[in-house]
Amino acid sequence: MQNTVPARGRGLPLLFLVALGACLLALPAAINRGPIYFFDTAGYIRNGSVALEKVLGLPAAAPVSEERDPANPAPAVGEDANVKWANRSIYYGGVLALGDALHAMSIVVVAHAVAAAWLLWLCWRLLGPALPRPGGFAAFCAGLALLTPLGLFVAYLMPDMLYALVIPAVPLLLLFRDRLSRLEAAGLV
């Protein structure tokens, strides 16, 4: 079957819609004046930092202390330390460790927001009204950011956000493959 992606929503309008949606989805982070640190965030940073040190030779982040992990002021020692941090993803942790080293953790929130907004735009285009006008899509994103946990997931420095994106991505890929461009399908994969 021929690709039937409408011309509307490509180029500048698409960038505008995704940027607008991302800004609205990042409202909880803006209200918080920065990303929201979960108690596991320090573990991700630590594991990612150790991985970056081994692979790229970058210096590891400072050990977890009260200043770096206010949710857990008593750092684990000995075997407890290995159990506490051992099961955190080094891949997501590497991204957080880079953000931490650059003092730019908000970049992670921006990446979460852009990924979520793009996926929501795809849902809006494929399942929503016939014309994905900016006002309707903006209201949709604002409603999701303020009335559902999505805005908090975007603001949290946790990989849980990525798992949440799989839920709509898989059905879109399976049910609407013929209406997706190759680039959109690759993005969903």
Tab-separated table of C-alpha atoms in Angstrom:
chain	number	residue	atom	x	y	z
A	1	MET	CA	0.000	0.000	0.000
A	2	GLN	CA	1.199	3.486	-0.813
A	3	ASN	CA	2.240	5.841	1.979
A	4	THR	CA	-0.692	8.202	2.573
A	5	VAL	CA	0.774	10.622	5.086
A	6	PRO	CA	-0.905	13.998	4.609
A	7	ALA	CA	1.309	16.968	3.785
A	8	ARG	CA	-0.234	18.928	6.683
A	9	GLY	CA	1.852	18.763	9.833
A	10	ARG	CA	5.236	18.489	8.113
A	11	GLY	CA	8.114	20.920	8.322
A	12	LEU	CA	7.723	24.077	10.369
A	13	PRO	CA	4.141	23.391	11.520
A	14	LEU	CA	5.196	19.983	12.859
A	15	LEU	CA	8.202	21.485	14.664
A	16	PHE	CA	5.975	24.212	16.088
A	17	LEU	CA	3.352	21.716	17.300
A	18	VAL	CA	5.916	19.394	18.903
A	19	ALA	CA	7.763	22.323	20.535
A	20	LEU	CA	4.501	23.753	21.840
A	21	GLY	CA	3.426	20.345	23.145
A	22	ALA	CA	6.837	19.795	24.768
A	23	CYS	CA	6.657	23.164	26.542
A	24	LEU	CA	3.210	22.328	27.884
A	25	LEU	CA	4.240	18.834	28.977
A	26	ALA	CA	7.238	20.293	30.816
A	27	LEU	CA	5.013	22.606	32.898
A	28	PRO	CA	5.479	20.576	36.114
A	29	ALA	CA	9.259	20.874	35.736
A	30	ALA	CA	8.923	24.614	35.085
A	31	ILE	CA	6.693	25.016	38.135
A	32	ASN	CA	9.279	23.040	40.126
A	33	ARG	CA	12.038	25.264	38.652
A	34	GLY	CA	13.892	22.227	37.406
A	35	PRO	CA	13.642	18.475	37.030
A	36	ILE	CA	12.183	16.331	39.770
A	37	TYR	CA	14.684	13.992	41.381
A	38	PHE	CA	13.340	10.613	42.404
A	39	PHE	CA	15.078	8.663	45.168
A	40	ASP	CA	16.546	6.308	42.521
A	41	THR	CA	18.005	9.129	40.417
A	42	ALA	CA	21.271	9.180	42.372
A	43	GLY	CA	21.720	5.461	41.700
A	44	TYR	CA	21.291	5.982	37.965
A	45	ILE	CA	23.797	8.840	38.002
A	46	ARG	CA	26.283	6.768	39.980
A	47	ASN	CA	26.055	3.677	37.741
A	48	GLY	CA	26.122	5.751	34.565
A	49	SER	CA	29.082	7.716	35.837
A	50	VAL	CA	31.027	4.548	36.619
A	51	ALA	CA	30.221	3.197	33.145
A	52	LEU	CA	31.336	6.444	31.476
A	53	GLU	CA	34.534	6.347	33.501
A	54	LYS	CA	35.313	2.805	32.322
A	55	VAL	CA	34.318	3.307	28.675
A	56	LEU	CA	35.298	6.913	27.948
A	57	GLY	CA	37.747	7.643	30.749
A	58	LEU	CA	35.561	10.448	32.111
A	59	PRO	CA	35.938	11.068	35.845
A	60	ALA	CA	33.219	9.390	37.908
A	61	ALA	CA	30.682	11.493	39.760
A	62	ALA	CA	31.317	12.163	43.403
A	63	PRO	CA	30.106	9.426	45.714
A	64	VAL	CA	26.538	9.741	46.895
A	65	SER	CA	26.327	12.047	49.884
A	66	GLU	CA	23.604	13.938	51.715
A	67	GLU	CA	23.938	16.804	49.236
A	68	ARG	CA	23.597	14.519	46.199
A	69	ASP	CA	20.850	12.259	47.587
A	70	PRO	CA	18.647	14.192	50.026
A	71	ALA	CA	15.995	11.448	49.949
A	72	ASN	CA	18.471	8.991	51.459
A	73	PRO	CA	20.856	10.840	53.783
A	74	ALA	CA	22.460	7.647	55.123
A	75	PRO	CA	24.562	6.247	52.256
A	76	ALA	CA	24.806	2.479	52.172
A	77	VAL	CA	28.199	0.942	52.882
A	78	GLY	CA	29.768	-2.449	52.230
A	79	GLU	CA	27.513	-5.068	50.662
A	80	ASP	CA	24.439	-2.848	51.097
A	81	ALA	CA	25.945	-0.309	48.692
A	82	ASN	CA	26.313	-2.937	45.964
A	83	VAL	CA	22.734	-4.130	46.371
A	84	LYS	CA	21.332	-0.611	46.554
A	85	TRP	CA	22.827	0.614	43.281
A	86	ALA	CA	23.569	-2.556	41.319
A	87	ASN	CA	20.326	-2.815	39.376
A	88	ARG	CA	20.218	0.662	37.820
A	89	SER	CA	20.550	1.005	34.040
A	90	ILE	CA	23.956	2.231	32.945
A	91	TYR	CA	22.480	3.460	29.641
A	92	TYR	CA	19.928	5.849	31.098
A	93	GLY	CA	22.393	6.505	33.908
A	94	GLY	CA	25.005	7.541	31.358
A	95	VAL	CA	22.659	10.211	30.020
A	96	LEU	CA	21.997	11.435	33.565
A	97	ALA	CA	25.710	11.341	34.419
A	98	LEU	CA	26.489	13.517	31.378
A	99	GLY	CA	23.711	15.924	32.363
A	100	ASP	CA	25.070	15.987	35.905
A	101	ALA	CA	28.636	16.611	34.726
A	102	LEU	CA	27.434	19.480	32.516
A	103	HIS	CA	25.164	20.846	35.274
A	104	ALA	CA	22.323	20.641	32.741
A	105	MET	CA	19.850	18.059	34.010
A	106	SER	CA	17.018	20.030	32.412
A	107	ILE	CA	18.216	18.664	29.054
A	108	VAL	CA	16.835	15.275	30.126
A	109	VAL	CA	13.437	16.862	30.825
A	110	VAL	CA	13.530	18.524	27.396
A	111	ALA	CA	14.298	15.168	25.745
A	112	HIS	CA	11.444	13.503	27.658
A	113	ALA	CA	9.056	16.308	26.706
A	114	VAL	CA	9.989	16.305	23.012
A	115	ALA	CA	9.669	12.510	22.748
A	116	ALA	CA	6.277	12.553	24.486
A	117	ALA	CA	4.996	15.521	22.446
A	118	TRP	CA	6.042	13.917	19.162
A	119	LEU	CA	4.310	10.676	20.089
A	120	LEU	CA	1.189	12.564	21.186
A	121	TRP	CA	1.209	14.460	17.906
A	122	LEU	CA	1.290	11.142	16.044
A	123	CYS	CA	-1.656	9.919	18.125
A	124	TRP	CA	-3.475	13.213	17.478
A	125	ARG	CA	-2.824	12.990	13.752
A	126	LEU	CA	-3.794	9.334	13.389
A	127	LEU	CA	-6.626	9.085	15.910
A	128	GLY	CA	-7.778	12.622	16.611
A	129	PRO	CA	-9.667	15.285	14.686
A	130	ALA	CA	-9.234	15.558	10.917
A	131	LEU	CA	-7.244	18.795	11.160
A	132	PRO	CA	-4.509	18.821	13.815
A	133	ARG	CA	-4.737	22.568	14.514
A	134	PRO	CA	-2.298	24.062	17.019
A	135	GLY	CA	-5.012	25.176	19.450
A	136	GLY	CA	-6.606	21.743	19.779
A	137	PHE	CA	-3.297	19.960	20.090
A	138	ALA	CA	-2.069	22.530	22.637
A	139	ALA	CA	-5.208	22.030	24.733
A	140	PHE	CA	-4.730	18.266	24.468
A	141	CYS	CA	-1.104	18.485	25.706
A	142	ALA	CA	-1.939	20.983	28.445
A	143	GLY	CA	-4.771	18.777	29.662
A	144	LEU	CA	-2.530	15.724	29.730
A	145	ALA	CA	0.240	17.635	31.510
A	146	LEU	CA	-2.029	19.053	34.201
A	147	LEU	CA	-4.708	16.378	34.625
A	148	THR	CA	-2.691	13.169	34.260
A	149	PRO	CA	0.682	11.998	35.611
A	150	LEU	CA	2.310	12.554	32.191
A	151	GLY	CA	3.701	15.964	33.145
A	152	LEU	CA	5.290	14.461	36.240
A	153	PHE	CA	6.748	11.564	34.250
A	154	VAL	CA	8.301	14.112	31.889
A	155	ALA	CA	9.782	16.031	34.848
A	156	TYR	CA	11.113	12.982	36.734
A	157	LEU	CA	14.708	11.996	36.055
A	158	MET	CA	13.758	8.346	35.668
A	159	PRO	CA	13.612	5.936	32.711
A	160	ASP	CA	9.965	5.180	33.535
A	161	MET	CA	9.026	7.902	31.045
A	162	LEU	CA	10.471	5.830	28.228
A	163	TYR	CA	8.442	2.784	29.230
A	164	ALA	CA	5.273	4.881	29.228
A	165	LEU	CA	5.941	5.871	25.614
A	166	VAL	CA	5.956	2.229	24.527
A	167	ILE	CA	2.267	1.862	25.384
A	168	PRO	CA	0.980	4.073	22.535
A	169	ALA	CA	3.993	3.467	20.243
A	170	VAL	CA	3.420	-0.253	19.728
A	171	PRO	CA	-0.260	-0.026	18.692
A	172	LEU	CA	0.488	2.925	16.405
A	173	LEU	CA	3.237	0.941	14.719
A	174	LEU	CA	1.152	-2.205	14.399
A	175	LEU	CA	-2.217	-0.693	13.434
A	176	PHE	CA	-1.242	2.400	11.442
A	177	ARG	CA	1.985	1.371	9.714
A	178	ASP	CA	0.538	2.225	6.302
A	179	ARG	CA	-0.188	5.817	7.428
A	180	LEU	CA	3.279	6.417	8.891
A	181	SER	CA	6.291	7.702	7.004
A	182	ARG	CA	9.467	5.638	7.161
A	183	LEU	CA	11.014	8.170	9.524
A	184	GLU	CA	7.967	8.069	11.842
A	185	ALA	CA	7.988	4.261	11.861
A	186	ALA	CA	11.717	4.273	12.638
A	187	GLY	CA	11.120	6.752	15.458
A	188	LEU	CA	8.465	4.495	16.954
A	189	VAL	CA	10.736	1.476	16.717
